[in-house]
PDB file of C-alpha atoms in Angstrom:
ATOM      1  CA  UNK A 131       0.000   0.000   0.000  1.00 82.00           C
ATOM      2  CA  UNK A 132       1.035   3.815  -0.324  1.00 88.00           C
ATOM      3  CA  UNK A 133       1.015   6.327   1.968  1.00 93.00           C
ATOM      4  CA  UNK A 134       2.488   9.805   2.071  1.00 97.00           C
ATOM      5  CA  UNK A 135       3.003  11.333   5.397  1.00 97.00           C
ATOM      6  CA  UNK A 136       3.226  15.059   6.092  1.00 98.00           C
ATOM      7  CA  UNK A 137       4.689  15.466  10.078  1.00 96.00           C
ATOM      8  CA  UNK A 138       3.595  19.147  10.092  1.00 96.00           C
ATOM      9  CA  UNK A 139       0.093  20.612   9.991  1.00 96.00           C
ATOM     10  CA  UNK A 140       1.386  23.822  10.310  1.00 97.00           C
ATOM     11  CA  UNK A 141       3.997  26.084   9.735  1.00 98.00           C
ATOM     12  CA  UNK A 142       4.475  29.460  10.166  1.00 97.00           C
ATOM     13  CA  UNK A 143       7.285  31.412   8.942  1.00 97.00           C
ATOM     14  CA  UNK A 144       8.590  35.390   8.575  1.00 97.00           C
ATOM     15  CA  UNK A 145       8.573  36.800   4.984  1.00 97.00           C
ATOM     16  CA  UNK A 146      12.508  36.571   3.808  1.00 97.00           C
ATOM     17  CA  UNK A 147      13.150  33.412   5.535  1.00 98.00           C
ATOM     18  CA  UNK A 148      13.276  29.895   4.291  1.00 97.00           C
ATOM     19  CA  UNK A 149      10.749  27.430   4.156  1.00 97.00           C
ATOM     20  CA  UNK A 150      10.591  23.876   4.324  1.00 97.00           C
ATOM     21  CA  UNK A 151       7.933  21.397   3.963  1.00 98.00           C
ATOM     22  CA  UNK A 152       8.389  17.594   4.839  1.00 97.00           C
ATOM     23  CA  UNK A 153       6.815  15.096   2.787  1.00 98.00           C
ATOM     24  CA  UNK A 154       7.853  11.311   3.388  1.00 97.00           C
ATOM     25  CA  UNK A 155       6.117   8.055   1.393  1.00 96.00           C
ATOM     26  CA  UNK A 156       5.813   4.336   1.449  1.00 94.00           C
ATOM     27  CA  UNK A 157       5.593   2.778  -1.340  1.00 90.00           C
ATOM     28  CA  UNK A 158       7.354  -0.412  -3.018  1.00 82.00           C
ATOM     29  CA  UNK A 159       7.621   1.060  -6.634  1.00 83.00           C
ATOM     30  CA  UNK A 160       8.874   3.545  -8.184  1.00 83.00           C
ATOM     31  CA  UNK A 161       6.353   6.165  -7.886  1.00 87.00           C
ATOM     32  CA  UNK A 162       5.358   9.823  -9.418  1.00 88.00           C
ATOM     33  CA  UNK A 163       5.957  12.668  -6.440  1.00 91.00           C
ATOM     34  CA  UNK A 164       3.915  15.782  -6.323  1.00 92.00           C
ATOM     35  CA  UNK A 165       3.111  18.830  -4.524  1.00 95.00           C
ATOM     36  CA  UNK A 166      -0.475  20.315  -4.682  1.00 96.00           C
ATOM     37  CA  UNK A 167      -1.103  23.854  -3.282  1.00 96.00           C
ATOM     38  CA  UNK A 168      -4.564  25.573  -2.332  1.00 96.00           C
ATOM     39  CA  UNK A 169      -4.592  28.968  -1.893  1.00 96.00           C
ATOM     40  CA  UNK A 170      -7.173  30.841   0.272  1.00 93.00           C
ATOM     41  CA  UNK A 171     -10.979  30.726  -1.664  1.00 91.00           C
ATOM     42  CA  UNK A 172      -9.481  28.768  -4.783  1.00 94.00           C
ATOM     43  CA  UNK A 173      -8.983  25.077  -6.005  1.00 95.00           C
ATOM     44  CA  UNK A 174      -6.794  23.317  -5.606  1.00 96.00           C
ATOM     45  CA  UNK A 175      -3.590  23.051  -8.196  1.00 94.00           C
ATOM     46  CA  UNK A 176      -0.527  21.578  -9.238  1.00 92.00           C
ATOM     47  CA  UNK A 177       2.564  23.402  -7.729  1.00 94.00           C
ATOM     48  CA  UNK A 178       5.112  21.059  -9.472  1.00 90.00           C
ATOM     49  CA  UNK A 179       6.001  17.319  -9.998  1.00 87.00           C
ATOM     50  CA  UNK A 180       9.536  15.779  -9.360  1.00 83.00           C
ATOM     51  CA  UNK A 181       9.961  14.673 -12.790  1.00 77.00           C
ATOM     52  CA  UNK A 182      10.039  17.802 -14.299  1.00 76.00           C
ATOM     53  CA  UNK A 183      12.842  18.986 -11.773  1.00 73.00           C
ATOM     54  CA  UNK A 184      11.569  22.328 -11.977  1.00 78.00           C
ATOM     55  CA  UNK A 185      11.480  25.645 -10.104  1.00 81.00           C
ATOM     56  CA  UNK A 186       7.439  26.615  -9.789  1.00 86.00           C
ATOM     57  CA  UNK A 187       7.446  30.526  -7.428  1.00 92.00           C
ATOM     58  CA  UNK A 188      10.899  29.746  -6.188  1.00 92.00           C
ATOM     59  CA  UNK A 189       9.601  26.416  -4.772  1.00 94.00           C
ATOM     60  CA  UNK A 190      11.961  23.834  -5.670  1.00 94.00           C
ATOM     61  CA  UNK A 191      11.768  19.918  -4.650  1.00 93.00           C
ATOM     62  CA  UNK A 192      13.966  17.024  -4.473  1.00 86.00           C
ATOM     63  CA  UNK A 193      13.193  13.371  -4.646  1.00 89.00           C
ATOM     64  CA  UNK A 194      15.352  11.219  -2.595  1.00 90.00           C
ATOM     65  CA  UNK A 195      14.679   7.402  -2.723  1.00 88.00           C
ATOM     66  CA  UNK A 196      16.457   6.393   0.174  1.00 90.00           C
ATOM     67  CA  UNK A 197      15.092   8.811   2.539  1.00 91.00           C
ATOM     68  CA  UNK A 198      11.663   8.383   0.862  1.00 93.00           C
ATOM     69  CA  UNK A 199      11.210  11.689   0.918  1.00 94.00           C
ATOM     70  CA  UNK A 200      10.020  14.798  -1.544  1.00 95.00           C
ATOM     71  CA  UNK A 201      10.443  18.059   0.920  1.00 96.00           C
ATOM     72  CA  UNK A 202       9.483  21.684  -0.462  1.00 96.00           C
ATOM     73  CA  UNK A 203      11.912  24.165  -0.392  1.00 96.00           C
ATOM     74  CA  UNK A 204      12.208  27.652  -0.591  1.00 96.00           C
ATOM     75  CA  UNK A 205      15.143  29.982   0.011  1.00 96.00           C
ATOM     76  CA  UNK A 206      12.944  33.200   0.992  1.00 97.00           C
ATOM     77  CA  UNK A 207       9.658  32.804   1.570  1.00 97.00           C
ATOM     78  CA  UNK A 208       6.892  35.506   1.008  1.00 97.00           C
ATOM     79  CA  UNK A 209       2.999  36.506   2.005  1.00 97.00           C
ATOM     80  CA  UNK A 210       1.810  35.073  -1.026  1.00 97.00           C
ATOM     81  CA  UNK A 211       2.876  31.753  -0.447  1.00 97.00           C
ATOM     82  CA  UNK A 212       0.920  31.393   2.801  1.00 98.00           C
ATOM     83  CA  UNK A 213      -1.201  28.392   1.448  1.00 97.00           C
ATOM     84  CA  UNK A 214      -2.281  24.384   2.269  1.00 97.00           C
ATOM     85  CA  UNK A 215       0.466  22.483   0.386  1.00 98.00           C
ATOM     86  CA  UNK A 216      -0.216  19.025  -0.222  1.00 98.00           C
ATOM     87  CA  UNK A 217       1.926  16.303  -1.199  1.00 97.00           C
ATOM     88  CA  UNK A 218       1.088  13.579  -3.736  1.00 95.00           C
ATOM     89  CA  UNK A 219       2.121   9.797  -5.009  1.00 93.00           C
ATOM     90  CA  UNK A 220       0.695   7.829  -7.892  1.00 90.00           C
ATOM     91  CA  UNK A 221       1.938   4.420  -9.080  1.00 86.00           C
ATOM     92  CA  UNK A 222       2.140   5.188 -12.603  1.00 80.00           C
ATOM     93  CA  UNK A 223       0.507   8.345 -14.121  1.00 75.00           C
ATOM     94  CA  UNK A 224      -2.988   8.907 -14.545  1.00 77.00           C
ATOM     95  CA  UNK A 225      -3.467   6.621 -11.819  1.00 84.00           C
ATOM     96  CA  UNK A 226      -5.429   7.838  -8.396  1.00 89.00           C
ATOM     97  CA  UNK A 227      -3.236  10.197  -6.342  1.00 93.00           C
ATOM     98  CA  UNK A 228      -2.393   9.242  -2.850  1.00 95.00           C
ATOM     99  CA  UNK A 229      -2.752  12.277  -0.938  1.00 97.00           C
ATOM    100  CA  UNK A 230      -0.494  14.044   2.397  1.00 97.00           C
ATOM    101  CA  UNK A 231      -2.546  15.601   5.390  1.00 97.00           C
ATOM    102  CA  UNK A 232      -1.384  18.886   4.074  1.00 97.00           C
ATOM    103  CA  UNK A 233       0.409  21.375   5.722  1.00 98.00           C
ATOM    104  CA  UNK A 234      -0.869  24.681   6.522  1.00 98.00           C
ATOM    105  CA  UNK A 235       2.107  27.762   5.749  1.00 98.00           C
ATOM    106  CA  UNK A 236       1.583  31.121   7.173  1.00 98.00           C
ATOM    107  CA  UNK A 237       4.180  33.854   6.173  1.00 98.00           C
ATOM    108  CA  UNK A 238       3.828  36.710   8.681  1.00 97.00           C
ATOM    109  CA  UNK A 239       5.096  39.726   7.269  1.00 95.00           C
TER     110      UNK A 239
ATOM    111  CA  UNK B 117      -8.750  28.570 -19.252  1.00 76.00           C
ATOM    112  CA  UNK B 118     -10.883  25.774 -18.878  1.00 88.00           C
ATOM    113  CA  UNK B 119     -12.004  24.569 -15.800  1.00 94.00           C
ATOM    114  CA  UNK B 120     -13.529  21.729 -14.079  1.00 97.00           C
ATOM    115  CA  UNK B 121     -17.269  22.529 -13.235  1.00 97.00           C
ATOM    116  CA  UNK B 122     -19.298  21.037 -10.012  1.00 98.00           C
ATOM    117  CA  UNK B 123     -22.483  21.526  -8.873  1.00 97.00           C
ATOM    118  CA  UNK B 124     -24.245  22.446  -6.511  1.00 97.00           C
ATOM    119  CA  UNK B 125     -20.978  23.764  -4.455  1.00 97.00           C
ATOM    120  CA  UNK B 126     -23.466  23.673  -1.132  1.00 97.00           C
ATOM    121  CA  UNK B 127     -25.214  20.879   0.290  1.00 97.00           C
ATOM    122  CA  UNK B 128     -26.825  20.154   2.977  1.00 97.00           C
ATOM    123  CA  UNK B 129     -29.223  17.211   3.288  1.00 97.00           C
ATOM    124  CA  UNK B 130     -30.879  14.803   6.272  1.00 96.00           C
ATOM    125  CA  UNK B 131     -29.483  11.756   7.034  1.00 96.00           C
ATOM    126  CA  UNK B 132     -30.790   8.582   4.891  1.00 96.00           C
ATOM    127  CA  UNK B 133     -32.042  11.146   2.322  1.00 97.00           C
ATOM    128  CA  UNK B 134     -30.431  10.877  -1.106  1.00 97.00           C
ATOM    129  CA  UNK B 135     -27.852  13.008  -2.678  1.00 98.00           C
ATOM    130  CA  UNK B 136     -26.463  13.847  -5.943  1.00 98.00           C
ATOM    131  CA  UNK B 137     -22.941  15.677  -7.417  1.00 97.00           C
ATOM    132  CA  UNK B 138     -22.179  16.746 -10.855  1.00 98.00           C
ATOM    133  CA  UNK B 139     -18.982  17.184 -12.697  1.00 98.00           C
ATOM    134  CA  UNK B 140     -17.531  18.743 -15.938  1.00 97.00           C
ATOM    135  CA  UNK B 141     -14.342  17.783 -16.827  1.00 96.00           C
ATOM    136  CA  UNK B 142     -12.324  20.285 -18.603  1.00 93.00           C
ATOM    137  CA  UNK B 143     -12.965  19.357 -22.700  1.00 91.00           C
ATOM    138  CA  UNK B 144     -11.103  16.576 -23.871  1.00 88.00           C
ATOM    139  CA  UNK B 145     -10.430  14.712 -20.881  1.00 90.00           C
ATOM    140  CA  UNK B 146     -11.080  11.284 -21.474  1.00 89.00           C
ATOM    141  CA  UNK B 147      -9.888  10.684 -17.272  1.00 92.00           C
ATOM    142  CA  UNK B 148     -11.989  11.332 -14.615  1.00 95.00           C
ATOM    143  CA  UNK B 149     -11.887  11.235 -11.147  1.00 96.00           C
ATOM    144  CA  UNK B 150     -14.250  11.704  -7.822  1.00 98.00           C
ATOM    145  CA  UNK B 151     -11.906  12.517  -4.443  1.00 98.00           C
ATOM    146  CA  UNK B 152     -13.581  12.613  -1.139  1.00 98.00           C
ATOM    147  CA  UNK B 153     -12.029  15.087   1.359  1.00 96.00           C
ATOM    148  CA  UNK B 154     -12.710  14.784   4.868  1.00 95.00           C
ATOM    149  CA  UNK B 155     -12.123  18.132   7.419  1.00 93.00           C
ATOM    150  CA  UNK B 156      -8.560  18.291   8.306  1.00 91.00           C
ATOM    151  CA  UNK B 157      -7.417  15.304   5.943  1.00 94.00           C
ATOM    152  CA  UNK B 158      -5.846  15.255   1.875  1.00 95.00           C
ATOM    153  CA  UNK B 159      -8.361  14.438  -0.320  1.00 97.00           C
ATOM    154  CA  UNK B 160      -8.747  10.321  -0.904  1.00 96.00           C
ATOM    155  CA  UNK B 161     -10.191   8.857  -4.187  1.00 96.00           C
ATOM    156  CA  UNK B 162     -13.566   7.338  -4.906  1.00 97.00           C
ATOM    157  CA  UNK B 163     -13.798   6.075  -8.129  1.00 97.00           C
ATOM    158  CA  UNK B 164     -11.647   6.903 -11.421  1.00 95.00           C
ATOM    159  CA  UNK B 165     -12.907   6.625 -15.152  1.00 95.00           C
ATOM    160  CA  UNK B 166     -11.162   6.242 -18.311  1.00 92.00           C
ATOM    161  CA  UNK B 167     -14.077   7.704 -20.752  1.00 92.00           C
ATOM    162  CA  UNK B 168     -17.092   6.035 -19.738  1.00 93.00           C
ATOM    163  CA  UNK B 169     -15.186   2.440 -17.806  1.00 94.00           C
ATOM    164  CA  UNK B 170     -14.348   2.411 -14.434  1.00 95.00           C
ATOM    165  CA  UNK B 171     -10.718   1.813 -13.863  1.00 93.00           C
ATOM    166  CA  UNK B 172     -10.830   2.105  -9.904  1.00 93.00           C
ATOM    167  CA  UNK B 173     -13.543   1.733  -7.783  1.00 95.00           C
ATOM    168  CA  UNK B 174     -11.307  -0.200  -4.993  1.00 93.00           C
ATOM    169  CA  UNK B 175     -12.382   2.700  -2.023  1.00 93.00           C
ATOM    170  CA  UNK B 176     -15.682   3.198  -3.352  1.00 95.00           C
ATOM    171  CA  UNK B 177     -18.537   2.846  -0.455  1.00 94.00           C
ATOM    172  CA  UNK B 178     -20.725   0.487  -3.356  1.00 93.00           C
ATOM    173  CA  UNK B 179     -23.632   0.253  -0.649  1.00 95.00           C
ATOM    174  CA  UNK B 180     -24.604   3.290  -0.902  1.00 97.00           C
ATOM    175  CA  UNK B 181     -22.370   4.921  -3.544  1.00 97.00           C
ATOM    176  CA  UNK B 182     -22.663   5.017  -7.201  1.00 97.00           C
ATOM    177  CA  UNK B 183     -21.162   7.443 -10.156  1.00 97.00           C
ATOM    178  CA  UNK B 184     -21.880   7.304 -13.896  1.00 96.00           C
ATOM    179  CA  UNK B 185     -20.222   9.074 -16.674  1.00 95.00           C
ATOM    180  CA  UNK B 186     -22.620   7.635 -19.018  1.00 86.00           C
ATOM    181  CA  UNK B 187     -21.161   9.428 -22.386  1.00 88.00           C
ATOM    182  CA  UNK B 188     -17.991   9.665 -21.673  1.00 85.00           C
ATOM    183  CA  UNK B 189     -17.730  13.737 -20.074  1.00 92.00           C
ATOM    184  CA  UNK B 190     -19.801  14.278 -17.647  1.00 96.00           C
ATOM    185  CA  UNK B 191     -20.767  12.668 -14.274  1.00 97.00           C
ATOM    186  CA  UNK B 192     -22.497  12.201 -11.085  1.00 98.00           C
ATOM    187  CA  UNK B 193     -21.817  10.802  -7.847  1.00 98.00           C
ATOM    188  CA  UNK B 194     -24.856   9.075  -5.818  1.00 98.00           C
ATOM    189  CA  UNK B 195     -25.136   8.784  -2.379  1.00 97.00           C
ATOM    190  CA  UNK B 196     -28.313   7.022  -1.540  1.00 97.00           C
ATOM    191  CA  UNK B 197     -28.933   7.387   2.100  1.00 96.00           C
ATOM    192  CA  UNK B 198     -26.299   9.847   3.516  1.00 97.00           C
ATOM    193  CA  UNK B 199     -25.103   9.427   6.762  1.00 96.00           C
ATOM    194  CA  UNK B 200     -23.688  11.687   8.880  1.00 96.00           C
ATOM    195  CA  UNK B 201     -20.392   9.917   8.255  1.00 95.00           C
ATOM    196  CA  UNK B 202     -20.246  11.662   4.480  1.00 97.00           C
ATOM    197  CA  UNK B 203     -20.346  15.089   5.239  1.00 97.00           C
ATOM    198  CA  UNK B 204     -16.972  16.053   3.679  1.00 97.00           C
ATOM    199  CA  UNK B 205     -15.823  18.173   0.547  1.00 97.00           C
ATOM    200  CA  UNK B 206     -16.317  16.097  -2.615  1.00 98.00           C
ATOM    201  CA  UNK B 207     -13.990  16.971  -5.630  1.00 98.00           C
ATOM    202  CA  UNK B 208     -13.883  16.279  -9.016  1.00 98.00           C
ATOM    203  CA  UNK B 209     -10.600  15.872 -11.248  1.00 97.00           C
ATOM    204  CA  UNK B 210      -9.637  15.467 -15.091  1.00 95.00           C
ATOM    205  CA  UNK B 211      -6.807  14.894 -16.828  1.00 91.00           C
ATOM    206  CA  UNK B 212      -6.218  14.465 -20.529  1.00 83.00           C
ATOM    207  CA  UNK B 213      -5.251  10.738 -22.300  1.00 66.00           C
ATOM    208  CA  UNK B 214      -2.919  11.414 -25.210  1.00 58.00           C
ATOM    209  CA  UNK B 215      -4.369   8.642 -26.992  1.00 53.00           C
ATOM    210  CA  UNK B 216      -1.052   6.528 -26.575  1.00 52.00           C
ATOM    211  CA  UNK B 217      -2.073   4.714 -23.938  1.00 46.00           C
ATOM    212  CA  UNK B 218      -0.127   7.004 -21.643  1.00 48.00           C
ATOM    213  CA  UNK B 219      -2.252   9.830 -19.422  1.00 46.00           C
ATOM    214  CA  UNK B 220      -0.705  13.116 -18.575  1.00 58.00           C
ATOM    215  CA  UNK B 221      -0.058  12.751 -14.830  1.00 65.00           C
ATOM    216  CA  UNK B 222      -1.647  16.537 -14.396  1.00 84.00           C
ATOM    217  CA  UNK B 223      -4.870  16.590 -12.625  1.00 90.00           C
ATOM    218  CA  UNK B 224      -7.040  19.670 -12.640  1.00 93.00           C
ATOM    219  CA  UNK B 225      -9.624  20.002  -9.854  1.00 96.00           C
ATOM    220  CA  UNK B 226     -12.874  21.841  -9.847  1.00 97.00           C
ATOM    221  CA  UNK B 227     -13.839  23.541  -6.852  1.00 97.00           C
ATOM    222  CA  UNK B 228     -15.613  21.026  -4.936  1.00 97.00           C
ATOM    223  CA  UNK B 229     -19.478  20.167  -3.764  1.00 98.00           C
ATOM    224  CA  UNK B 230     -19.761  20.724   0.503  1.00 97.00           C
ATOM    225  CA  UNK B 231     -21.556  18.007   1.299  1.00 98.00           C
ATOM    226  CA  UNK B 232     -23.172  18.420   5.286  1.00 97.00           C
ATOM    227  CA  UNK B 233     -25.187  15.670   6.324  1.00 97.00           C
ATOM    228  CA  UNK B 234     -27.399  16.759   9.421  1.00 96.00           C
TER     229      UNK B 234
END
């Protein structure tokens, strides 16, 4: 079975500092690693995917398969990024996603 | 930019009553898929289709839970009786097959039916 664990359900940080958000899995395979965001009054969206290896609002995120682990990172974090961030697993892609508890980020100005 | 509909985004309804959700997936989606988020918790899936077949209904409640997608785009969710157990945000995903047998891994959610069960 999967699972993806998030230890924090919130986090609270000062504009201009960094930010980190833990996301750990279990899962046997070779999966597909995301991170979902939901701002305030919107849907919820794709922030970025580890396969792309991307940089989505300064967010970056790095896959390491022994840890197990996909944590969020960014350098200097600002008001608009106070949000729910999710992480994600699927087995292959289009398949369900296995969903985090979320973590809630506040960036106090 | 397209967007996945739902409707209503409200509802509230007795317990044992029936209840129904509908979804629009953004055009051209062939994949579907109905997530069940509970207060405090990510969101867990229902059922997934691939045009009009179920692929997954593995955490599907089939007693009292059923979903269609009769032609292939849109769809409902059932819920015939509610229990208080259900009240939760239900939300609706798509994401589009290339037609090689492989499906973007992007899913786009629509805003979500709140479902309170009194």
């Amino acid at each position: 079975a999967q699972r993806v664990t998030q230890p924090e359900k919130l986090l609270s940080v000062f504009k201009g500092a960094p930010v980190e958000l833990k996301c750990n899995y279990s899962y046997s395979g070779s999966p597909e690693l995301f991170w979902y965001v939901q701002y305030s009054r919107q849907r919820l969206q794709l922030l970025l995917r580890h396969i792309s290896r991307e940089s989505i609002k300064g967010f970056t995120a790095d896959l390491n398969k022994g840890e197990t682990s996909f944590h969020l990172k960014k350098p200097f974090a600002q008001e608009e990024d106070s949000a729910m961030y999710y992480c994600a697993l699927s087995r292959t892609s289009g398949s369900r996603l296995t969903f985090g508890e979320g973590t809630q980020l506040t960036v106090n100005p | 930019e397209a967007e996945v509909a739902q409707s209503p985004r409200y509802k509230i309804t007795e317990k044992s009553q029936a209840v129904a959700f509908w979804c629009d997936p953004i055009s051209g989606h062939a994949t579907l898929y109905w997530y069940r988020q509970i207060l405090g918790q990510g969101p867990e899936l229902l059922v997934q289709f691939q045009d009009e077949s179920v692929v997954d209904d593995s955490q599907l409640p089939k007693d009292r839970f059923s979903a269609e997608r009769l032609k292939g785009v849109d769809s409902t969710l059932k819920i015939q009786p509610a229990e208080l157990g259900d009240s939760a945000m239900y939300l609706c995903a798509s994401s589009w097959d290339s037609g090689t047998g492989t499906t973007t891994d992007t899913q786009y959610f629509g805003p979500g039916t709140r479902l309170t069960v009194l």
